[in-house]
Each structure stands twice: as C-alpha cells, then as structure tokens.
C-alpha cells in the first residue's frame, strides 16, 4: 500500500491514521452517548428510582445557613383559615350552594358587604379579590362548556388525572381524616410504649431511610414553629382558635416530583394528583410506622389536608428555598417539588436550612413571571410584599385560580406552567446537573448570568396567554405531550 | 434494560477508551511528521480543546435527546463555532512557535 508521496504505507502511518479515525469515532461516540443521556428516563428529575435516598444527592452540608432564607421584617402572625384560597372559596361555594339544598345565602350578584362576618372582613381588606373569584367562577362555567369540545383530545390526560385523584377523597381515602383533637387523634392506633431511641440522630437517620423506602425522593426534619401552623381551623375539630399542640415537636417533611413527561406538557396534559396521591401514601405509611413504634403522628397532605404551611416548613428542613413563583425550589427537583409532612413527638435531630443562591437567581431570571398566563407572578427586582411579617415572594392566588378555571381541562385541575418552565426543574442529566451544581458553587453569579442568557435565547416558550383556549390562546403546552397521553395515538377518533 | 446496563454500557466505554488510547498514541507521530515543536502546555491545550469539542457535541446532543431540539441546535452552533475559533487560534499558536524555531 502506498501513501500520498508514493511511499509504502508503514506501521507509523497505520498508527497515525488509526488515531485520526479513533478521534473521529470517539467524537461520534460521545455525541451518541450524549443523545442517549438526554433520552434516558432515569434522569427525569427525582425519577432515578433509588429507594434508599440516592436521588437526594445534593451536598447540603456545604450550603447550610443558621438563618433560613426567608426574611423576617416585622411582627409575625399565623396564617388564618381564610387566607388559604381553597378554604375561602369553599366558604363562598357553601353560601352559594348550601349542602342542605336551601336557598343561597349569597350570589354572584351581591357584593362584599352582603357576606357574613369573617368572609366580609377578609374581602374588605383584600380589594379586588372577590371580583377575581366571580371571574373565576364564570370562567369555570365556560370551562365546563368547553370540555365537550376538548374531551376527546384530552381524554387520556383527564382519565390519568382522575385515576390519581381517586384515592384522595371519600371514605376509602388514605390516610384517613383525623377525628377529634390532636391530643386524641394523633395517638390513635398506638398500642405500645414509645421505644427509646439510642439518640435523636438515630431517629432521624432511621425515619429518613424509611421515608425513602416508602417512595420519598427528599426527606428533611424540621422543628414545628408555631408561626407556620394555621389558625382558625384544625382538622378533626373544625373552626377553632388553637395553640400548637405540644406533641408536634418535629415535622418529617417529604418531597417528590411530578411524573416528568406530563409535567412538561402542562397545563392541559398535566395534573397535580399524581404527586399528591403518592405523597398521601408516603405520609400515611409514615404515620402508621411511627405509631407502631409508640410515637404520636399526624400526616399533613395535599391537596388541602394541612394544619401547617408546607413551604416554610420545608425550608426549615433544609430541603430548598422559595422561588419567585412562591413554590419551593430544591437542588434536586427544582420547582417540580411537591410536599407533605408528618408531625411527631419522636425525638429527632433537625436539619439546617440551606442557601444555594435561589434568591439571586430569581432576581435575574423572571421566566415564570413572563410565562404565567394570569400575571400572578411578580416581575419586581425584590419581593414587593411583606406577608405575615416576612418579605417573600407570593403569587396572586386569586388570579392563578382563575387560570385553573380557564385552561382546557375538565375541571380546575391547575396550571403548573411555572413549575415546568423554571430552569431549576430541568432534567438531572449531566448538562443541567453540571449547570446547577456549578451555579451553586459560584459566588460571583457570573455563571448563572451566562446560563440564563442561554436559557432565554436557546429554549422556546409558548408565552402567557397561548396556554389558554381560543379565542385568547391556542391551548399551547410547554413541551410536546408524551405519546401515552395523546388520545389520537391509541383510539379511532373519527 | 438489563442487556444494555450489564453489557453494552461497559463495552461502549471500553471501546471509547481504546479509541482515545489509539488517538493519544498516534498524536506524537502526527506532531513529529508535521514538525510541530510540542511541549507540555501545548499538549495540555490541545487536550483541553479536544475535551471541549467532545463536550460541545455531547451537550448539544443531550439537549436534542431530551426533546429540546432547538436548544440543542443553538448549543451546537454556538459551541462548535467557539471550538473552531479556538482550534484555529491553537493551531496558529502551535505552528507559529514551530516556524520560529525552524528559522
Ligand atoms: S400555576 Fe399557572 S397561573 Fe398559577 S402562578 Fe403558576 S403559571 Fe401562573
Ligand atoms: S422560573 Fe426563574 S424566576 Fe421563576 S422561580 Fe424559577 S428560577 Fe426563579
């Protein structure tokens, strides 16, 4: 064999050209490996399916802070029953449609002054809030009418959501609703003296292991601070003013993500119930487990069975920080983090809060605010509001709920666009994980600025109103739905 | 899948390792035949350039694999352009010094 100069093709040339071919093949190989890594479902945030805590990989010790990242700026007070949108909407619905079938005590034609005491006080101090409720209600009626049009297209998404929702309500719901005051219900089912732990550290390590085996992606232990406990309503008792029960010493906070493909196809293909039902199972099983060891336990689970506000509890448990969209952002799951907790008197070692730079990142990012179809998320440089003594991000819940009632779903099933578009929610493959990890360790913020520039110019987003049905939008979804949620892939639709 | 995890993944990386070995082994012959006056920092810069090129390809393809085709193509476009510019700069740096020495 001869080379270009006519010389024999010798061993040296063979090695040289093999090396060249090797370089080209290795580039091809690495490109292929990258492609497969992108497709790998094990990198869907939190879905690595490690039953022993392997998905809680972030080195929190390096980011521990003594003071949590929420800023206390004034006198603190507890969140009252009616400050929760689901509670006040429930009150309004009960006035409009009394359970005993009697005539309505309030209608949409009436105003704030016609409402009974506490509701009237609430809406008087929150101008515009009742108007938004009326708008949401009317949109909800339109949503029901629209459903005839969209039913076939979103049949699988709706069925999938309904299946996840089914264990949450009614007599067979697990965990069951507490009955009676916490001093009774939290101890119900305990058949033994509390076993004495070797140390609170042993207790924490054990309960975390167990929570992981029950399916929790993240677990943290927090003290139960009085300021995070709801006021005015206690499950098992009803409307009442109460102090934090002394046996609510610690909270075991658990977090899991939504199923990945449906999360990315929000709002119409997604649901909150997939994560909610799993959290109910995890927290319910933890309750049973703790009681078997002789300790009091009370699960606080979504969608509405809480006596404590979850995000600050999770911040205290060192799981993450609050983002601009008001939702907890964790290093592993981003904003795709759903929470539940179990309060207990088991002696446990508490975790420390962490600061991995979310506040500064959110100051620059604002993607959720740009994408939100309701304008419920602030675009301000800093959190504009002081809420119950804390300066923090808070969304306009009423506006958000109006969008739940508008998108092309069967009923107000949520929106979750802000969870899906958040850069922290991206997959845990090497590209995004590298970006998130380097950002966390970069004190200058230069890296995050570069990442954000790429994020905003490389990735495409449908944009605010596009997520709504016509005439205002196009029923856009953030990313294409998976094949298994597309009705047309499986059924004859003629 | 069991077969992929147990067999193909390790085999793939063993093959990749062999390709890298051949490439490294052949590099000094290329340098000698092209009369490049290589030293440790030039080798280091060349290796860094090749790693950057590999990561650019892998990064872009990862984004495409996860369904973010547009982002992946932009990523490839940007980083391959940077790689080409750096590659040309590196080549000039290496050959410039070589030429000077030869004069
Ligand atoms: S759920 Fe939707 S409407 Fe509500 S804040 Fe998030 S993006 Fe906005
Ligand atoms: S989308 Fe951006 S601004 Fe919004 S919460 Fe996530 S990181 Fe913060």
PDB file of C-alpha atoms in Angstrom, chain A residues 222-366:
ATOM      1  CA  UNK A 222     -37.752  20.482  60.802  1.00  0.00           C
ATOM      2  CA  UNK A 223     -38.857  21.873  64.124  1.00  0.00           C
ATOM      3  CA  UNK A 224     -42.574  22.734  64.144  1.00  0.00           C
ATOM      4  CA  UNK A 225     -42.638  26.507  64.643  1.00  0.00           C
ATOM      5  CA  UNK A 226     -45.883  27.998  65.865  1.00  0.00           C
ATOM      6  CA  UNK A 227     -45.819  30.677  63.144  1.00  0.00           C
ATOM      7  CA  UNK A 228     -46.297  28.119  60.352  1.00  0.00           C
ATOM      8  CA  UNK A 229     -49.323  26.484  61.992  1.00  0.00           C
ATOM      9  CA  UNK A 230     -52.675  27.538  60.511  1.00  0.00           C
ATOM     10  CA  UNK A 231     -55.034  29.432  62.786  1.00  0.00           C
ATOM     11  CA  UNK A 232     -58.834  29.293  62.865  1.00  0.00           C
ATOM     12  CA  UNK A 233     -59.361  25.717  61.701  1.00  0.00           C
ATOM     13  CA  UNK A 234     -57.983  22.439  62.979  1.00  0.00           C
ATOM     14  CA  UNK A 235     -58.662  19.153  61.209  1.00  0.00           C
ATOM     15  CA  UNK A 236     -60.637  16.787  63.377  1.00  0.00           C
ATOM     16  CA  UNK A 237     -62.004  19.687  65.411  1.00  0.00           C
ATOM     17  CA  UNK A 238     -63.271  22.293  62.948  1.00  0.00           C
ATOM     18  CA  UNK A 239     -63.267  26.057  63.197  1.00  0.00           C
ATOM     19  CA  UNK A 240     -61.406  26.961  66.373  1.00  0.00           C
ATOM     20  CA  UNK A 241     -58.598  29.103  67.742  1.00  0.00           C
ATOM     21  CA  UNK A 242     -55.816  26.860  68.989  1.00  0.00           C
ATOM     22  CA  UNK A 243     -52.193  26.740  70.047  1.00  0.00           C
ATOM     23  CA  UNK A 244     -49.687  24.371  68.564  1.00  0.00           C
ATOM     24  CA  UNK A 245     -50.162  21.014  70.328  1.00  0.00           C
ATOM     25  CA  UNK A 246     -47.067  20.263  72.470  1.00  0.00           C
ATOM     26  CA  UNK A 247     -46.528  16.869  70.838  1.00  0.00           C
ATOM     27  CA  UNK A 248     -45.998  18.472  67.402  1.00  0.00           C
ATOM     28  CA  UNK A 249     -42.298  18.634  68.147  1.00  0.00           C
ATOM     29  CA  UNK A 250     -40.801  17.800  64.781  1.00  0.00           C
ATOM     30  CA  UNK A 251     -42.005  17.506  61.221  1.00  0.00           C
ATOM     31  CA  UNK A 252     -40.726  14.887  58.851  1.00  0.00           C
ATOM     32  CA  UNK A 253     -41.014  16.696  55.530  1.00  0.00           C
ATOM     33  CA  UNK A 254     -41.117  14.582  52.377  1.00  0.00           C
ATOM     34  CA  UNK A 255     -40.935  15.695  48.764  1.00  0.00           C
ATOM     35  CA  UNK A 256     -41.486  14.035  45.414  1.00  0.00           C
ATOM     36  CA  UNK A 257     -41.702  15.300  41.834  1.00  0.00           C
ATOM     37  CA  UNK A 258     -44.482  15.048  39.301  1.00  0.00           C
ATOM     38  CA  UNK A 259     -44.207  12.495  36.549  1.00  0.00           C
ATOM     39  CA  UNK A 260     -41.826  14.119  34.092  1.00  0.00           C
ATOM     40  CA  UNK A 261     -43.482  13.921  30.668  1.00  0.00           C
ATOM     41  CA  UNK A 262     -46.848  15.173  31.867  1.00  0.00           C
ATOM     42  CA  UNK A 263     -45.222  17.989  33.845  1.00  0.00           C
ATOM     43  CA  UNK A 264     -43.515  19.246  30.712  1.00  0.00           C
ATOM     44  CA  UNK A 265     -46.812  19.121  28.816  1.00  0.00           C
ATOM     45  CA  UNK A 266     -48.621  21.454  31.207  1.00  0.00           C
ATOM     46  CA  UNK A 267     -51.134  22.885  31.554  1.00  0.00           C
ATOM     47  CA  UNK A 268     -53.627  20.641  29.760  1.00  0.00           C
ATOM     48  CA  UNK A 269     -51.823  17.288  29.906  1.00  0.00           C
ATOM     49  CA  UNK A 270     -50.508  17.668  33.449  1.00  0.00           C
ATOM     50  CA  UNK A 271     -52.105  17.073  36.785  1.00  0.00           C
ATOM     51  CA  UNK A 272     -51.165  17.678  40.401  1.00  0.00           C
ATOM     52  CA  UNK A 273     -52.834  14.499  41.569  1.00  0.00           C
ATOM     53  CA  UNK A 274     -50.066  12.100  40.532  1.00  0.00           C
ATOM     54  CA  UNK A 275     -47.697  13.589  43.092  1.00  0.00           C
ATOM     55  CA  UNK A 276     -50.481  14.272  45.579  1.00  0.00           C
ATOM     56  CA  UNK A 277     -51.640  10.675  45.733  1.00  0.00           C
ATOM     57  CA  UNK A 278     -48.076   9.403  46.176  1.00  0.00           C
ATOM     58  CA  UNK A 279     -47.481  11.905  48.967  1.00  0.00           C
ATOM     59  CA  UNK A 280     -50.653  10.758  50.685  1.00  0.00           C
ATOM     60  CA  UNK A 281     -49.403   7.179  50.618  1.00  0.00           C
ATOM     61  CA  UNK A 282     -45.936   8.095  51.862  1.00  0.00           C
ATOM     62  CA  UNK A 283     -47.163  10.311  54.702  1.00  0.00           C
ATOM     63  CA  UNK A 284     -49.936   7.868  55.621  1.00  0.00           C
ATOM     64  CA  UNK A 285     -47.477   4.997  55.851  1.00  0.00           C
ATOM     65  CA  UNK A 286     -45.095   7.116  57.928  1.00  0.00           C
ATOM     66  CA  UNK A 287     -47.949   7.798  60.342  1.00  0.00           C
ATOM     67  CA  UNK A 288     -48.605   4.089  60.743  1.00  0.00           C
ATOM     68  CA  UNK A 289     -44.895   3.339  61.084  1.00  0.00           C
ATOM     69  CA  UNK A 290     -44.361   5.950  63.807  1.00  0.00           C
ATOM     70  CA  UNK A 291     -47.424   4.843  65.740  1.00  0.00           C
ATOM     71  CA  UNK A 292     -46.229   1.239  65.659  1.00  0.00           C
ATOM     72  CA  UNK A 293     -43.109   2.413  67.462  1.00  0.00           C
ATOM     73  CA  UNK A 294     -45.205   4.189  70.069  1.00  0.00           C
ATOM     74  CA  UNK A 295     -44.969   7.770  68.837  1.00  0.00           C
ATOM     75  CA  UNK A 296     -47.725  10.245  68.016  1.00  0.00           C
ATOM     76  CA  UNK A 297     -48.088  11.139  64.357  1.00  0.00           C
ATOM     77  CA  UNK A 298     -50.269  13.304  62.128  1.00  0.00           C
ATOM     78  CA  UNK A 299     -49.879  13.480  58.347  1.00  0.00           C
ATOM     79  CA  UNK A 300     -50.331  16.818  56.573  1.00  0.00           C
ATOM     80  CA  UNK A 301     -51.065  16.029  52.950  1.00  0.00           C
ATOM     81  CA  UNK A 302     -52.196  17.631  49.713  1.00  0.00           C
ATOM     82  CA  UNK A 303     -54.376  18.830  48.211  1.00  0.00           C
ATOM     83  CA  UNK A 304     -55.856  20.534  51.280  1.00  0.00           C
ATOM     84  CA  UNK A 305     -55.380  18.360  54.376  1.00  0.00           C
ATOM     85  CA  UNK A 306     -52.813  20.509  56.125  1.00  0.00           C
ATOM     86  CA  UNK A 307     -52.656  22.174  59.529  1.00  0.00           C
ATOM     87  CA  UNK A 308     -49.259  23.668  58.726  1.00  0.00           C
ATOM     88  CA  UNK A 309     -47.979  25.689  55.771  1.00  0.00           C
ATOM     89  CA  UNK A 310     -45.597  23.424  53.887  1.00  0.00           C
ATOM     90  CA  UNK A 311     -43.077  25.653  52.050  1.00  0.00           C
ATOM     91  CA  UNK A 312     -41.575  27.342  55.143  1.00  0.00           C
ATOM     92  CA  UNK A 313     -41.511  24.007  56.946  1.00  0.00           C
ATOM     93  CA  UNK A 314     -39.571  22.506  54.033  1.00  0.00           C
ATOM     94  CA  UNK A 315     -37.182  25.463  54.076  1.00  0.00           C
ATOM     95  CA  UNK A 316     -36.571  24.860  57.787  1.00  0.00           C
ATOM     96  CA  UNK A 317     -35.989  21.180  56.968  1.00  0.00           C
ATOM     97  CA  UNK A 318     -33.175  22.180  54.611  1.00  0.00           C
ATOM     98  CA  UNK A 319     -34.881  20.864  51.505  1.00  0.00           C
ATOM     99  CA  UNK A 320     -34.676  24.065  49.476  1.00  0.00           C
ATOM    100  CA  UNK A 321     -35.603  27.710  49.106  1.00  0.00           C
ATOM    101  CA  UNK A 322     -38.642  29.584  47.926  1.00  0.00           C
ATOM    102  CA  UNK A 323     -38.684  30.795  44.312  1.00  0.00           C
ATOM    103  CA  UNK A 324     -40.295  33.800  42.670  1.00  0.00           C
ATOM    104  CA  UNK A 325     -43.345  31.651  41.879  1.00  0.00           C
ATOM    105  CA  UNK A 326     -43.829  31.051  45.602  1.00  0.00           C
ATOM    106  CA  UNK A 327     -43.029  27.364  45.264  1.00  0.00           C
ATOM    107  CA  UNK A 328     -40.202  25.528  46.967  1.00  0.00           C
ATOM    108  CA  UNK A 329     -37.157  25.020  44.753  1.00  0.00           C
ATOM    109  CA  UNK A 330     -34.915  22.114  45.702  1.00  0.00           C
ATOM    110  CA  UNK A 331     -31.458  21.436  44.244  1.00  0.00           C
ATOM    111  CA  UNK A 332     -32.511  18.008  43.006  1.00  0.00           C
ATOM    112  CA  UNK A 333     -36.062  18.569  41.765  1.00  0.00           C
ATOM    113  CA  UNK A 334     -36.160  22.280  41.072  1.00  0.00           C
ATOM    114  CA  UNK A 335     -39.689  23.612  41.295  1.00  0.00           C
ATOM    115  CA  UNK A 336     -41.049  20.181  40.423  1.00  0.00           C
ATOM    116  CA  UNK A 337     -41.270  19.562  44.167  1.00  0.00           C
ATOM    117  CA  UNK A 338     -44.454  18.575  45.974  1.00  0.00           C
ATOM    118  CA  UNK A 339     -44.600  18.414  49.732  1.00  0.00           C
ATOM    119  CA  UNK A 340     -46.200  16.618  52.638  1.00  0.00           C
ATOM    120  CA  UNK A 341     -45.206  16.293  56.283  1.00  0.00           C
ATOM    121  CA  UNK A 342     -45.817  14.196  59.353  1.00  0.00           C
ATOM    122  CA  UNK A 343     -45.697  15.864  62.743  1.00  0.00           C
ATOM    123  CA  UNK A 344     -44.493  13.675  65.560  1.00  0.00           C
ATOM    124  CA  UNK A 345     -43.107  13.584  69.080  1.00  0.00           C
ATOM    125  CA  UNK A 346     -40.378  11.102  68.194  1.00  0.00           C
ATOM    126  CA  UNK A 347     -37.013  12.555  69.284  1.00  0.00           C
ATOM    127  CA  UNK A 348     -35.340  13.586  66.027  1.00  0.00           C
ATOM    128  CA  UNK A 349     -32.275  15.553  65.025  1.00  0.00           C
ATOM    129  CA  UNK A 350     -33.320  18.539  62.939  1.00  0.00           C
ATOM    130  CA  UNK A 351     -31.757  19.558  59.639  1.00  0.00           C
ATOM    131  CA  UNK A 352     -30.409  23.017  58.861  1.00  0.00           C
ATOM    132  CA  UNK A 353     -31.818  25.377  56.257  1.00  0.00           C
ATOM    133  CA  UNK A 354     -29.731  25.907  53.121  1.00  0.00           C
ATOM    134  CA  UNK A 355     -28.914  28.802  50.814  1.00  0.00           C
ATOM    135  CA  UNK A 356     -27.831  27.707  47.361  1.00  0.00           C
ATOM    136  CA  UNK A 357     -28.449  31.029  45.624  1.00  0.00           C
ATOM    137  CA  UNK A 358     -32.099  30.858  44.582  1.00  0.00           C
ATOM    138  CA  UNK A 359     -32.887  34.443  45.659  1.00  0.00           C
ATOM    139  CA  UNK A 360     -30.192  35.916  43.434  1.00  0.00           C
ATOM    140  CA  UNK A 361     -31.049  33.605  40.531  1.00  0.00           C
ATOM    141  CA  UNK A 362     -34.742  34.513  40.715  1.00  0.00           C
ATOM    142  CA  UNK A 363     -33.887  38.202  40.799  1.00  0.00           C
ATOM    143  CA  UNK A 364     -32.339  37.834  37.339  1.00  0.00           C
ATOM    144  CA  UNK A 365     -34.488  35.100  35.833  1.00  0.00           C
ATOM    145  CA  UNK A 366     -38.216  36.058  35.815  1.00  0.00           C
TER     146      UNK A 366
END
